[in-house]
Amino acid sequence: MSAPVEPDLPGLRTRWGLRNFPPVEEWDCFTLNSAKAHPRHETRDYTLVPTTCFNCESACGLLAYVDREDLSILKVEGNPAHPGSRGRNCAKGPATINQVDDPERILTPLRRVGPRGGGQFAPVTWDEALDDIAGRMRRAIIEDRRNEIMYHVGRPGEDGFAERFLLAWGVDGHNSHTNICSAGARLGFTLWGGYDRPSPDHAHAKVILLLSSHLETGHYFNPHAQRIMEGKANGAKLVVLDPRLSNTASHADLWMSPWPGSEAAILLAVAAYLLREKAVDAAFMRRWLNWPEYLANLHPQAERDFGTFLALLTEDYQQYTFELAAAEADIPVEQVEELARLVAGARGQLAAHVWRSAAAGNYGGWMVARALMFLVVLTGSVGTKGGTSPNGWDKFIPHGPNMPSGHESWNELLWPREYPLATNELSILLPHFLKDGRGKLEVYFSRVYNPVWTNPDGFSWLEALTDESKVGLHVALTPTWSETAEFADYVLPMGHGPERHDTQSYETHAGRWLGFRQPVRRVAMERLGREFTDTRDANPGQVWEENEFWFELSWRIDPDGSLGIRKYFESPYRPGEKVTVDEYYRWVFENQVPGLPEKAAETGLQPLEYMRKFGVFEVAKEVYRVDERPLTDAELDGAAEEAGGVLRKPVTLDSTPPLVGEAGAVGLVHDDGSKTFGWLTPSRKLEIYSTAMRDWGWPEYATPGYITSHVNRSEIDVDAGELVLIPTFRLPTLIHTRSGNAKYLNEISNTHPLWLNTTDAARHGLRTGDLARVSTAIGHFVVRVWATEAIRPGVCALSHHMGRWRANEGEGSRWVTGKVDLSRPTDGAEGAWMIRYNRGVEPFSSDDPDSSRISWDDPGVHQNLAFPVQPDPWSGMHCWLQKIRLEKAQPGDRYGDVVVDTRKSREVYADWLARTRPALGPDGQRRPEFLMRPVKPKRKAFRVTPES
Ligand code: SF4
């Protein structure tokens, strides 16, 4: 037996406090008793291969037990070597095995026959599909129709690879799901420091302040949850603001249940208290806030010194009183006071987070994140131990060889002029823009994305996707059937988490790590000396992985290299030859990951071998206060100081800005002469006054403030039957479309009633189990009620993840979908749509005997269909909260019915579009250069020229 190899001795078995993992020296061959052979005593040998979970973006470590004889996967458990998840997973991690073994998964490439959406597909070879798709793309590129190519991603599950092929193609076609997810919070955080999300150090905090239900249902479920509990065990106070008594709120020392949309008012009242009581870190503020801009813009007559700034800031925020906050939130004023005292006591150790929740629900929701970060700043908790860092400090993104530089395109279907400050693509408006004639698509890839089901206004998506004059070719890259794949021309099966390569990193704590997702059977075959050509030889059926698919597709778009694309997909080790996935990652791990080659050498391995063995590398520990990092000589070389102290190297309009930040900017000179890295804003400081908001037309919102939500109390007439609907809360065991084929998860969570406060239920004469009709601006749906005290009055909530359907038989995921009739209820009138279940979830025959044992029947209600698009005019975030009217179900209503008129969708779209202020910034810039942007173009593309 070889000597034990452990990345961080005494780490693997004890470092995280868990002791029951197989010792790493036995990972190549680990023997287990066979449970299935019981009562006979039999053993089987497994090779344990690490990978990372694909079921949410935390990318927790998994360890797959691959049978050395037949290569079947027995199970997946946590990877003890992973610094983010530390051997632990939520239920969705181990349930990955269900996704692999799903008897209804798509195993061969399929091509549509008959009309789009008609449910008829026939098998096609990979070669036929690739040639057809590549040919259409090549023509579009040659004819300068690059903006007709779009890649629309739901769960990325990787960092940097999509960036690579889109840049190589010269296509500004990256579309994401972010404006139905987190665009609101991203704007609020970005305006402060350039980074678009926080990384709280929960484990060392004094106060943990969450504006969402993180612990159990939201972002970073497992890695954050375990650290929040550590923080609590160490004495931290946990405060949760959530109108619903979530699992997280049930663990809180203080649960506040505010009226949705009032959160910023509460936080600003706390800020006013901190300023009033002088419970602020003045030294930090003096050094790191762009307070001179605040004075110059808001108090131009005032003395330009920090003392004056602090006095005026204090005065300016006293309008946010406890009483105002309590009135807006409809909660006792004492609760706001208690929160203020708790936050004041945090003293540099306030760990705070808002992600979806309020920031994703409300008109102006981004101000919630801006106000939350204000408290982190005032208490001096920025980047401290126990405080809140920006995500970029705790995340590591390597790139492959010969990375393409920025392109020169700007796709206004994705980045329209009405939303210059949107943090991500205006994804939800795509069907409307197509209907408006703003453009069309030659090739549209949906990739691990299900917009017909996930997005609001799904019938408008359905209309766009079935119109071949708007979408020429729809290619769905998906392991499973979905409501969107039904409307594809090609359905191409891609692997699940243990069937593909990716690198991924996430800000789980104050450290940096790089995870390596790998096709575990392929790795096992390699270990066992078995032959294969590519990952298809290791995966079930003809299931492929995307890395190899994109290599191959790009090569076929440019077979002779004349388009300048092929060179980006050539081997770094065999010039002129097509790169292999091994070569790609070998190069990344040898050249892009600091410390990995040395660490691998210590263990007698090459970097790629090390990553194949452990599945992860810890790049840095204890990462704090990166803003204070002194600049290196190389960074300073050629940099000149600008007004305000920003250090910048010369750039031209042909320069490409970094993913976040401005081209050329390297850091900051402070008053004391120190030169540090700083932040990624235009001032390289934390911006209490955002010049970007001013320069792009919204000066009144340049500082943290309070924007009245579209569901403010004043907008809702409770006595007339109106309520606020929260449609975004999640069940911890489900995840969008991806849990649809995970039987364990569906056995655990298979119903979703409408949470309704008992007083509201009584007012409407509804009791638990009754059917109710919920009407929105564009239609209605029919749900079952749960009368409960666990949600505040005036608000109701229906969990996300359920309401899955299939229009045609044979389209899978029957663990969760009901069969619907998709109809035009008013004799085919334009815009009128209805779905009605004709069968719920029911047992079915398959290779998995468990499918005949299904004991649940509720597919849920597809509520998102009945939501109009409500894009926040600043961030572009879809404002998920709905003003609804509640009534008893009407005669003829059936559970799960959804009725919508897309003509009304168009009216609501026009109404929200009218709230924007289309603007160009300085020098005709379409958008501030420092904002994060996928596939960032050259600086010249940011500028509107007479031809553009
Ligand atoms: S939190 Fe759960 S779903 Fe997310 S990556 Fe970890 S194990 Fe997977």
PDB file of N, CA, C and O in Angstrom, residues 287-288 627-632 635-636 639 641 645 647 666-678:
ATOM      1  N   ARG A 287     -10.903  56.515   5.813  1.00  0.00           N
ATOM      2  CA  ARG A 287      -9.928  56.000   4.856  1.00  0.00           C
ATOM      3  C   ARG A 287     -10.592  55.437   3.601  1.00  0.00           C
ATOM      4  O   ARG A 287     -10.051  55.560   2.505  1.00  0.00           O
ATOM      5  N   TRP A 288     -11.763  54.828   3.768  1.00  0.00           N
ATOM      6  CA  TRP A 288     -12.258  54.013   2.657  1.00  0.00           C
ATOM      7  C   TRP A 288     -13.521  54.513   1.968  1.00  0.00           C
ATOM      8  O   TRP A 288     -13.893  53.995   0.913  1.00  0.00           O
ATOM      9  N   ASP A 627      -8.492  44.848   0.410  1.00  0.00           N
ATOM     10  CA  ASP A 627      -8.399  46.251  -0.020  1.00  0.00           C
ATOM     11  C   ASP A 627      -7.105  46.905   0.469  1.00  0.00           C
ATOM     12  O   ASP A 627      -6.580  47.821  -0.149  1.00  0.00           O
ATOM     13  N   GLU A 628      -6.573  46.400   1.580  1.00  0.00           N
ATOM     14  CA  GLU A 628      -5.340  46.972   2.137  1.00  0.00           C
ATOM     15  C   GLU A 628      -4.069  46.306   1.591  1.00  0.00           C
ATOM     16  O   GLU A 628      -2.969  46.613   2.035  1.00  0.00           O
ATOM     17  N   ARG A 629      -4.238  45.396   0.648  1.00  0.00           N
ATOM     18  CA  ARG A 629      -3.039  44.729   0.107  1.00  0.00           C
ATOM     19  C   ARG A 629      -2.148  45.747  -0.605  1.00  0.00           C
ATOM     20  O   ARG A 629      -2.594  46.459  -1.510  1.00  0.00           O
ATOM     21  N   PRO A 630      -0.865  45.845  -0.198  1.00  0.00           N
ATOM     22  CA  PRO A 630       0.030  46.790  -0.882  1.00  0.00           C
ATOM     23  C   PRO A 630       0.190  46.378  -2.340  1.00  0.00           C
ATOM     24  O   PRO A 630       0.260  45.189  -2.668  1.00  0.00           O
ATOM     25  N   LEU A 631       0.272  47.361  -3.208  1.00  0.00           N
ATOM     26  CA  LEU A 631       0.466  47.071  -4.633  1.00  0.00           C
ATOM     27  C   LEU A 631       1.880  46.575  -4.876  1.00  0.00           C
ATOM     28  O   LEU A 631       2.834  47.017  -4.224  1.00  0.00           O
ATOM     29  N   THR A 632       2.006  45.670  -5.816  1.00  0.00           N
ATOM     30  CA  THR A 632       3.331  45.124  -6.148  1.00  0.00           C
ATOM     31  C   THR A 632       4.038  46.069  -7.124  1.00  0.00           C
ATOM     32  O   THR A 632       3.411  46.942  -7.743  1.00  0.00           O
ATOM     33  N   GLU A 635       2.487  45.865 -10.502  1.00  0.00           N
ATOM     34  CA  GLU A 635       1.225  46.611 -10.625  1.00  0.00           C
ATOM     35  C   GLU A 635       1.493  48.113 -10.748  1.00  0.00           C
ATOM     36  O   GLU A 635       0.808  48.826 -11.483  1.00  0.00           O
ATOM     37  N   LEU A 636       2.517  48.569 -10.030  1.00  0.00           N
ATOM     38  CA  LEU A 636       2.798  50.009 -10.039  1.00  0.00           C
ATOM     39  C   LEU A 636       3.544  50.451 -11.297  1.00  0.00           C
ATOM     40  O   LEU A 636       3.483  51.633 -11.664  1.00  0.00           O
ATOM     41  N   ALA A 639       2.017  52.902 -13.862  1.00  0.00           N
ATOM     42  CA  ALA A 639       0.750  53.471 -13.397  1.00  0.00           C
ATOM     43  C   ALA A 639       0.950  54.926 -12.964  1.00  0.00           C
ATOM     44  O   ALA A 639       1.938  55.251 -12.315  1.00  0.00           O
ATOM     45  N   GLU A 641      -0.853  58.470 -11.130  1.00  0.00           N
ATOM     46  CA  GLU A 641      -1.906  58.856 -10.187  1.00  0.00           C
ATOM     47  C   GLU A 641      -2.839  59.873 -10.823  1.00  0.00           C
ATOM     48  O   GLU A 641      -2.405  60.870 -11.409  1.00  0.00           O
ATOM     49  N   GLY A 645      -6.588  60.072  -6.429  1.00  0.00           N
ATOM     50  CA  GLY A 645      -5.654  59.056  -5.965  1.00  0.00           C
ATOM     51  C   GLY A 645      -5.701  57.739  -6.712  1.00  0.00           C
ATOM     52  O   GLY A 645      -4.939  56.818  -6.390  1.00  0.00           O
ATOM     53  N   LEU A 647      -4.792  54.986  -9.219  1.00  0.00           N
ATOM     54  CA  LEU A 647      -3.594  54.660  -9.999  1.00  0.00           C
ATOM     55  C   LEU A 647      -4.019  53.877 -11.231  1.00  0.00           C
ATOM     56  O   LEU A 647      -4.713  52.865 -11.119  1.00  0.00           O
ATOM     57  N   VAL A 666      -5.380  50.098 -11.201  1.00  0.00           N
ATOM     58  CA  VAL A 666      -4.672  49.073 -10.433  1.00  0.00           C
ATOM     59  C   VAL A 666      -4.800  49.264  -8.923  1.00  0.00           C
ATOM     60  O   VAL A 666      -4.580  48.332  -8.160  1.00  0.00           O
ATOM     61  N   GLY A 667      -5.146  50.457  -8.475  1.00  0.00           N
ATOM     62  CA  GLY A 667      -5.220  50.663  -7.041  1.00  0.00           C
ATOM     63  C   GLY A 667      -5.348  52.129  -6.697  1.00  0.00           C
ATOM     64  O   GLY A 667      -5.834  52.930  -7.511  1.00  0.00           O
ATOM     65  N   LEU A 668      -4.864  52.442  -5.521  1.00  0.00           N
ATOM     66  CA  LEU A 668      -5.172  53.738  -4.935  1.00  0.00           C
ATOM     67  C   LEU A 668      -4.003  54.233  -4.095  1.00  0.00           C
ATOM     68  O   LEU A 668      -3.375  53.457  -3.375  1.00  0.00           O
ATOM     69  N   VAL A 669      -3.745  55.558  -4.174  1.00  0.00           N
ATOM     70  CA  VAL A 669      -2.800  56.184  -3.244  1.00  0.00           C
ATOM     71  C   VAL A 669      -3.616  56.862  -2.144  1.00  0.00           C
ATOM     72  O   VAL A 669      -4.511  57.652  -2.430  1.00  0.00           O
ATOM     73  N   HIS A 670      -3.291  56.538  -0.905  1.00  0.00           N
ATOM     74  CA  HIS A 670      -4.016  57.145   0.223  1.00  0.00           C
ATOM     75  C   HIS A 670      -3.330  58.432   0.664  1.00  0.00           C
ATOM     76  O   HIS A 670      -2.189  58.723   0.267  1.00  0.00           O
ATOM     77  N   ASP A 671      -4.019  59.166   1.540  1.00  0.00           N
ATOM     78  CA  ASP A 671      -3.456  60.423   2.040  1.00  0.00           C
ATOM     79  C   ASP A 671      -2.117  60.201   2.747  1.00  0.00           C
ATOM     80  O   ASP A 671      -1.243  61.070   2.739  1.00  0.00           O
ATOM     81  N   ASP A 672      -1.972  59.040   3.375  1.00  0.00           N
ATOM     82  CA  ASP A 672      -0.723  58.765   4.095  1.00  0.00           C
ATOM     83  C   ASP A 672       0.373  58.246   3.163  1.00  0.00           C
ATOM     84  O   ASP A 672       1.451  57.853   3.620  1.00  0.00           O
ATOM     85  N   GLY A 673       0.095  58.214   1.867  1.00  0.00           N
ATOM     86  CA  GLY A 673       1.100  57.788   0.891  1.00  0.00           C
ATOM     87  C   GLY A 673       1.088  56.298   0.601  1.00  0.00           C
ATOM     88  O   GLY A 673       1.750  55.837  -0.332  1.00  0.00           O
ATOM     89  N   SER A 674       0.343  55.514   1.379  1.00  0.00           N
ATOM     90  CA  SER A 674       0.305  54.070   1.112  1.00  0.00           C
ATOM     91  C   SER A 674      -0.442  53.817  -0.195  1.00  0.00           C
ATOM     92  O   SER A 674      -1.352  54.551  -0.566  1.00  0.00           O
ATOM     93  N   LYS A 675       0.000  52.771  -0.868  1.00  0.00           N
ATOM     94  CA  LYS A 675      -0.595  52.423  -2.156  1.00  0.00           C
ATOM     95  C   LYS A 675      -1.161  51.015  -2.046  1.00  0.00           C
ATOM     96  O   LYS A 675      -0.400  50.049  -1.886  1.00  0.00           O
ATOM     97  N   THR A 676      -2.471  50.921  -2.105  1.00  0.00           N
ATOM     98  CA  THR A 676      -3.100  49.615  -1.886  1.00  0.00           C
ATOM     99  C   THR A 676      -4.064  49.288  -3.014  1.00  0.00           C
ATOM    100  O   THR A 676      -4.422  50.145  -3.820  1.00  0.00           O
ATOM    101  N   PHE A 677      -4.501  48.024  -3.008  1.00  0.00           N
ATOM    102  CA  PHE A 677      -5.342  47.512  -4.088  1.00  0.00           C
ATOM    103  C   PHE A 677      -6.712  48.202  -4.118  1.00  0.00           C
ATOM    104  O   PHE A 677      -7.248  48.516  -5.171  1.00  0.00           O
ATOM    105  N   GLY A 678      -7.298  48.413  -2.955  1.00  0.00           N
ATOM    106  CA  GLY A 678      -8.567  49.113  -2.892  1.00  0.00           C
ATOM    107  C   GLY A 678      -9.732  48.312  -3.435  1.00  0.00           C
ATOM    108  O   GLY A 678      -9.754  47.074  -3.351  1.00  0.00           O
TER     109      GLY A 678
END
